[in-house]
mmCIF file of C-alpha atoms in Angstrom:
data_model
loop_
_atom_site.group_PDB
_atom_site.id
_atom_site.type_symbol
_atom_site.label_atom_id
_atom_site.label_comp_id
_atom_site.label_asym_id
_atom_site.label_seq_id
_atom_site.Cartn_x
_atom_site.Cartn_y
_atom_site.Cartn_z
ATOM 1 C CA UNK A 1 -33.049 7.496 37.751
ATOM 2 C CA UNK A 2 -35.116 7.822 34.622
ATOM 3 C CA UNK A 3 -33.139 10.290 32.850
ATOM 4 C CA UNK A 4 -29.832 8.163 33.144
ATOM 5 C CA UNK A 5 -30.676 5.556 30.655
ATOM 6 C CA UNK A 6 -32.343 8.344 28.016
ATOM 7 C CA UNK A 7 -29.058 10.118 28.377
ATOM 8 C CA UNK A 8 -27.179 7.185 28.013
ATOM 9 C CA UNK A 9 -29.563 6.701 24.768
ATOM 10 C CA UNK A 10 -28.724 9.979 23.358
ATOM 11 C CA UNK A 11 -24.772 9.847 23.866
ATOM 12 C CA UNK A 12 -24.989 6.376 22.009
ATOM 13 C CA UNK A 13 -27.249 7.828 19.206
ATOM 14 C CA UNK A 14 -24.639 11.394 18.892
ATOM 15 C CA UNK A 15 -22.001 8.897 18.563
ATOM 16 C CA UNK A 16 -23.311 6.698 16.064
ATOM 17 C CA UNK A 17 -24.459 10.127 13.940
ATOM 18 C CA UNK A 18 -20.866 11.650 14.355
ATOM 19 C CA UNK A 19 -19.553 7.561 13.339
ATOM 20 C CA UNK A 20 -21.696 7.273 10.402
ATOM 21 C CA UNK A 21 -21.080 11.427 9.235
ATOM 22 C CA UNK A 22 -17.605 11.442 9.634
ATOM 23 C CA UNK A 23 -16.697 7.943 8.204
ATOM 24 C CA UNK A 24 -13.655 7.489 6.114
ATOM 25 C CA UNK A 25 -14.935 6.654 2.756
ATOM 26 C CA UNK A 26 -12.990 3.473 2.809
ATOM 27 C CA UNK A 27 -13.603 1.158 -0.366
ATOM 28 C CA UNK A 28 -12.245 -1.994 -1.824
ATOM 29 C CA UNK A 29 -10.410 -2.308 -4.735
ATOM 30 C CA UNK A 30 -9.124 -0.043 -7.431
ATOM 31 C CA UNK A 31 -11.087 3.334 -7.935
ATOM 32 C CA UNK A 32 -11.086 4.940 -11.384
ATOM 33 C CA UNK A 33 -10.792 8.360 -10.109
ATOM 34 C CA UNK A 34 -13.628 11.250 -10.412
ATOM 35 C CA UNK A 35 -14.174 11.291 -14.091
ATOM 36 C CA UNK A 36 -14.778 7.650 -14.721
ATOM 37 C CA UNK A 37 -17.799 5.082 -13.023
ATOM 38 C CA UNK A 38 -17.762 2.765 -15.637
ATOM 39 C CA UNK A 39 -15.972 0.301 -17.473
ATOM 40 C CA UNK A 40 -16.835 -2.044 -20.601
ATOM 41 C CA UNK A 41 -15.007 -4.897 -21.849
ATOM 42 C CA UNK A 42 -14.848 -6.167 -25.847
ATOM 43 C CA UNK A 43 -14.227 -9.248 -26.334
ATOM 44 C CA UNK A 44 -10.997 -9.280 -27.416
ATOM 45 C CA UNK A 45 -9.703 -10.604 -30.973
ATOM 46 C CA UNK A 46 -8.143 -14.113 -31.064
ATOM 47 C CA UNK A 47 -5.200 -14.078 -33.638
ATOM 48 C CA UNK A 48 -4.297 -17.567 -31.858
ATOM 49 C CA UNK A 49 -5.027 -21.265 -33.766
ATOM 50 C CA UNK A 50 -6.848 -21.703 -30.911
ATOM 51 C CA UNK A 51 -10.838 -21.335 -31.278
ATOM 52 C CA UNK A 52 -13.114 -19.532 -28.799
ATOM 53 C CA UNK A 53 -10.309 -18.627 -26.389
ATOM 54 C CA UNK A 54 -11.353 -15.080 -26.080
ATOM 55 C CA UNK A 55 -14.618 -16.216 -24.784
ATOM 56 C CA UNK A 56 -12.949 -17.865 -21.994
ATOM 57 C CA UNK A 57 -10.866 -14.647 -21.520
ATOM 58 C CA UNK A 58 -14.098 -12.721 -21.531
ATOM 59 C CA UNK A 59 -15.352 -14.264 -18.638
ATOM 60 C CA UNK A 60 -12.313 -13.916 -16.925
ATOM 61 C CA UNK A 61 -11.770 -10.628 -17.641
ATOM 62 C CA UNK A 62 -15.250 -10.281 -16.486
ATOM 63 C CA UNK A 63 -15.060 -11.731 -12.781
ATOM 64 C CA UNK A 64 -11.508 -9.890 -12.230
ATOM 65 C CA UNK A 65 -13.147 -6.428 -13.159
ATOM 66 C CA UNK A 66 -15.751 -7.409 -10.829
ATOM 67 C CA UNK A 67 -13.347 -8.471 -8.174
ATOM 68 C CA UNK A 68 -10.730 -5.909 -8.300
ATOM 69 C CA UNK A 69 -12.610 -2.552 -9.648
ATOM 70 C CA UNK A 70 -14.722 -0.474 -8.027
ATOM 71 C CA UNK A 71 -16.741 0.515 -10.864
ATOM 72 C CA UNK A 72 -19.834 -0.521 -12.567
ATOM 73 C CA UNK A 73 -19.618 -3.065 -15.434
ATOM 74 C CA UNK A 74 -21.537 -1.856 -18.571
ATOM 75 C CA UNK A 75 -22.104 -2.260 -22.013
ATOM 76 C CA UNK A 76 -18.998 -1.064 -23.803
ATOM 77 C CA UNK A 77 -21.070 1.094 -26.050
ATOM 78 C CA UNK A 78 -22.354 2.718 -23.065
ATOM 79 C CA UNK A 79 -19.280 2.943 -20.742
ATOM 80 C CA UNK A 80 -16.925 5.685 -19.682
ATOM 81 C CA UNK A 81 -13.665 3.281 -20.015
ATOM 82 C CA UNK A 82 -13.346 0.123 -22.590
ATOM 83 C CA UNK A 83 -10.971 -2.363 -22.262
ATOM 84 C CA UNK A 84 -10.009 -3.946 -25.780
ATOM 85 C CA UNK A 85 -7.575 -6.002 -26.845
ATOM 86 C CA UNK A 86 -6.625 -9.347 -28.464
ATOM 87 C CA UNK A 87 -5.053 -12.665 -27.641
ATOM 88 C CA UNK A 88 -1.528 -12.798 -29.421
ATOM 89 C CA UNK A 89 -0.489 -16.521 -28.690
ATOM 90 C CA UNK A 90 -1.454 -20.002 -27.554
ATOM 91 C CA UNK A 91 0.812 -22.678 -27.354
ATOM 92 C CA UNK A 92 1.040 -26.069 -25.944
ATOM 93 C CA UNK A 93 4.197 -27.128 -24.569
ATOM 94 C CA UNK A 94 5.602 -30.878 -23.747
ATOM 95 C CA UNK A 95 6.507 -31.501 -20.364
ATOM 96 C CA UNK A 96 8.055 -34.567 -18.673
ATOM 97 C CA UNK A 97 8.112 -37.866 -20.337
ATOM 98 C CA UNK A 98 8.824 -41.397 -18.090
ATOM 99 C CA UNK A 99 11.161 -43.435 -18.744
ATOM 100 C CA UNK A 100 9.041 -45.662 -20.954
ATOM 101 C CA UNK A 101 8.296 -42.082 -23.290
ATOM 102 C CA UNK A 102 5.130 -41.587 -21.796
ATOM 103 C CA UNK A 103 3.866 -38.020 -21.710
ATOM 104 C CA UNK A 104 3.566 -37.146 -17.951
ATOM 105 C CA UNK A 105 3.134 -33.351 -17.735
ATOM 106 C CA UNK A 106 1.953 -30.763 -20.199
ATOM 107 C CA UNK A 107 1.232 -26.927 -20.299
ATOM 108 C CA UNK A 108 -0.305 -24.128 -21.864
ATOM 109 C CA UNK A 109 1.356 -20.913 -22.886
ATOM 110 C CA UNK A 110 -1.188 -17.830 -23.406
ATOM 111 C CA UNK A 111 -0.331 -14.288 -24.265
ATOM 112 C CA UNK A 112 -2.657 -11.526 -24.684
ATOM 113 C CA UNK A 113 -2.095 -7.371 -25.486
ATOM 114 C CA UNK A 114 -4.987 -5.026 -23.873
ATOM 115 C CA UNK A 115 -5.467 -1.057 -23.776
ATOM 116 C CA UNK A 116 -7.500 1.043 -21.706
ATOM 117 C CA UNK A 117 -9.476 3.810 -23.726
ATOM 118 C CA UNK A 118 -11.809 6.583 -23.102
ATOM 119 C CA UNK A 119 -14.287 6.414 -26.392
ATOM 120 C CA UNK A 120 -15.867 10.050 -25.695
ATOM 121 C CA UNK A 121 -12.302 11.354 -26.306
ATOM 122 C CA UNK A 122 -10.646 8.548 -28.335
ATOM 123 C CA UNK A 123 -8.020 8.574 -26.201
ATOM 124 C CA UNK A 124 -5.818 5.579 -25.063
ATOM 125 C CA UNK A 125 -5.720 5.863 -20.833
ATOM 126 C CA UNK A 126 -2.959 3.320 -20.640
ATOM 127 C CA UNK A 127 -1.416 0.587 -22.575
ATOM 128 C CA UNK A 128 -0.805 -1.341 -24.819
ATOM 129 C CA UNK A 129 0.055 -3.787 -22.211
ATOM 130 C CA UNK A 130 1.254 -7.538 -22.567
ATOM 131 C CA UNK A 131 0.720 -10.175 -20.427
ATOM 132 C CA UNK A 132 1.410 -13.671 -20.651
ATOM 133 C CA UNK A 133 0.543 -16.826 -18.391
ATOM 134 C CA UNK A 134 2.510 -19.880 -18.688
ATOM 135 C CA UNK A 135 0.439 -23.191 -16.659
ATOM 136 C CA UNK A 136 1.482 -26.502 -16.435
ATOM 137 C CA UNK A 137 -0.450 -29.876 -15.668
ATOM 138 C CA UNK A 138 -0.189 -33.234 -15.276
ATOM 139 C CA UNK A 139 -1.812 -35.412 -17.637
ATOM 140 C CA UNK A 140 -3.781 -37.365 -15.348
ATOM 141 C CA UNK A 141 -7.231 -37.086 -16.656
ATOM 142 C CA UNK A 142 -8.998 -35.473 -19.563
ATOM 143 C CA UNK A 143 -10.010 -32.541 -17.808
ATOM 144 C CA UNK A 144 -6.429 -31.338 -17.095
ATOM 145 C CA UNK A 145 -5.477 -29.382 -20.129
ATOM 146 C CA UNK A 146 -8.875 -27.565 -20.098
ATOM 147 C CA UNK A 147 -8.460 -26.882 -16.286
ATOM 148 C CA UNK A 148 -4.860 -25.185 -17.123
ATOM 149 C CA UNK A 149 -6.164 -23.375 -19.685
ATOM 150 C CA UNK A 150 -8.907 -21.571 -17.441
ATOM 151 C CA UNK A 151 -6.362 -20.979 -14.766
ATOM 152 C CA UNK A 152 -4.020 -19.463 -17.518
ATOM 153 C CA UNK A 153 -7.035 -17.356 -18.587
ATOM 154 C CA UNK A 154 -7.943 -16.436 -15.064
ATOM 155 C CA UNK A 155 -4.051 -15.321 -14.558
ATOM 156 C CA UNK A 156 -3.401 -13.350 -17.330
ATOM 157 C CA UNK A 157 -7.118 -11.468 -17.123
ATOM 158 C CA UNK A 158 -5.825 -10.383 -13.571
ATOM 159 C CA UNK A 159 -2.738 -9.377 -14.645
ATOM 160 C CA UNK A 160 -4.137 -6.844 -17.696
ATOM 161 C CA UNK A 161 -6.968 -5.574 -15.033
ATOM 162 C CA UNK A 162 -3.606 -4.561 -12.512
ATOM 163 C CA UNK A 163 -1.551 -3.394 -15.621
ATOM 164 C CA UNK A 164 -4.152 -1.330 -17.133
ATOM 165 C CA UNK A 165 -5.651 0.382 -13.789
ATOM 166 C CA UNK A 166 -2.498 1.023 -11.968
ATOM 167 C CA UNK A 167 -0.147 1.840 -14.527
ATOM 168 C CA UNK A 168 0.862 5.239 -15.786
ATOM 169 C CA UNK A 169 -1.344 7.166 -18.721
ATOM 170 C CA UNK A 170 -0.218 5.851 -22.052
ATOM 171 C CA UNK A 171 2.345 8.117 -24.255
ATOM 172 C CA UNK A 172 3.000 9.993 -20.912
ATOM 173 C CA UNK A 173 5.622 10.174 -17.970
ATOM 174 C CA UNK A 174 3.178 11.308 -15.648
ATOM 175 C CA UNK A 175 4.334 14.683 -16.092
ATOM 176 C CA UNK A 176 1.344 15.928 -18.285
ATOM 177 C CA UNK A 177 -1.465 17.503 -16.007
ATOM 178 C CA UNK A 178 -3.783 17.462 -19.178
ATOM 179 C CA UNK A 179 -3.600 13.678 -19.197
ATOM 180 C CA UNK A 180 -6.452 11.921 -17.988
ATOM 181 C CA UNK A 181 -5.324 9.325 -14.936
ATOM 182 C CA UNK A 182 -7.150 5.931 -13.553
ATOM 183 C CA UNK A 183 -6.466 6.311 -9.899
#
């Protein structure tokens, strides 16, 4: 009777060891492939008349990169890959007006371009890609436009990360075996 629990415990330990050693290697998020382990985000240029828009986009890109990529986020000077780009358009759009000509809703339209660069080899890996976000809002309070602007920046950041890290390599049809890839 004493040997049965030991044998059972030994079997459980052996099963756990086999499971731990033969795990599938599942990870969440997009992977960068075997050659790249870190990403840096440069502050985007701002060609729009809206001041400090690039700072909001940088925060949104940082969050999107952390959420979507299985890579270390480091300073662009020390990273293996760098995301760089610029904001090219910010436009407020008028929306519906009431019968009394009171402005009831509006919107913001933001456009950005970005590319993914390997600074060690001075090679563009992906891009340039262009993304747009158009977000409407009801003019119910003073925070409606800033909230819509942040939602647009968040959407824009997620689109840029997806487009840069899931698209084909820049300047290639995907058939060049020497072209660096991001998986």
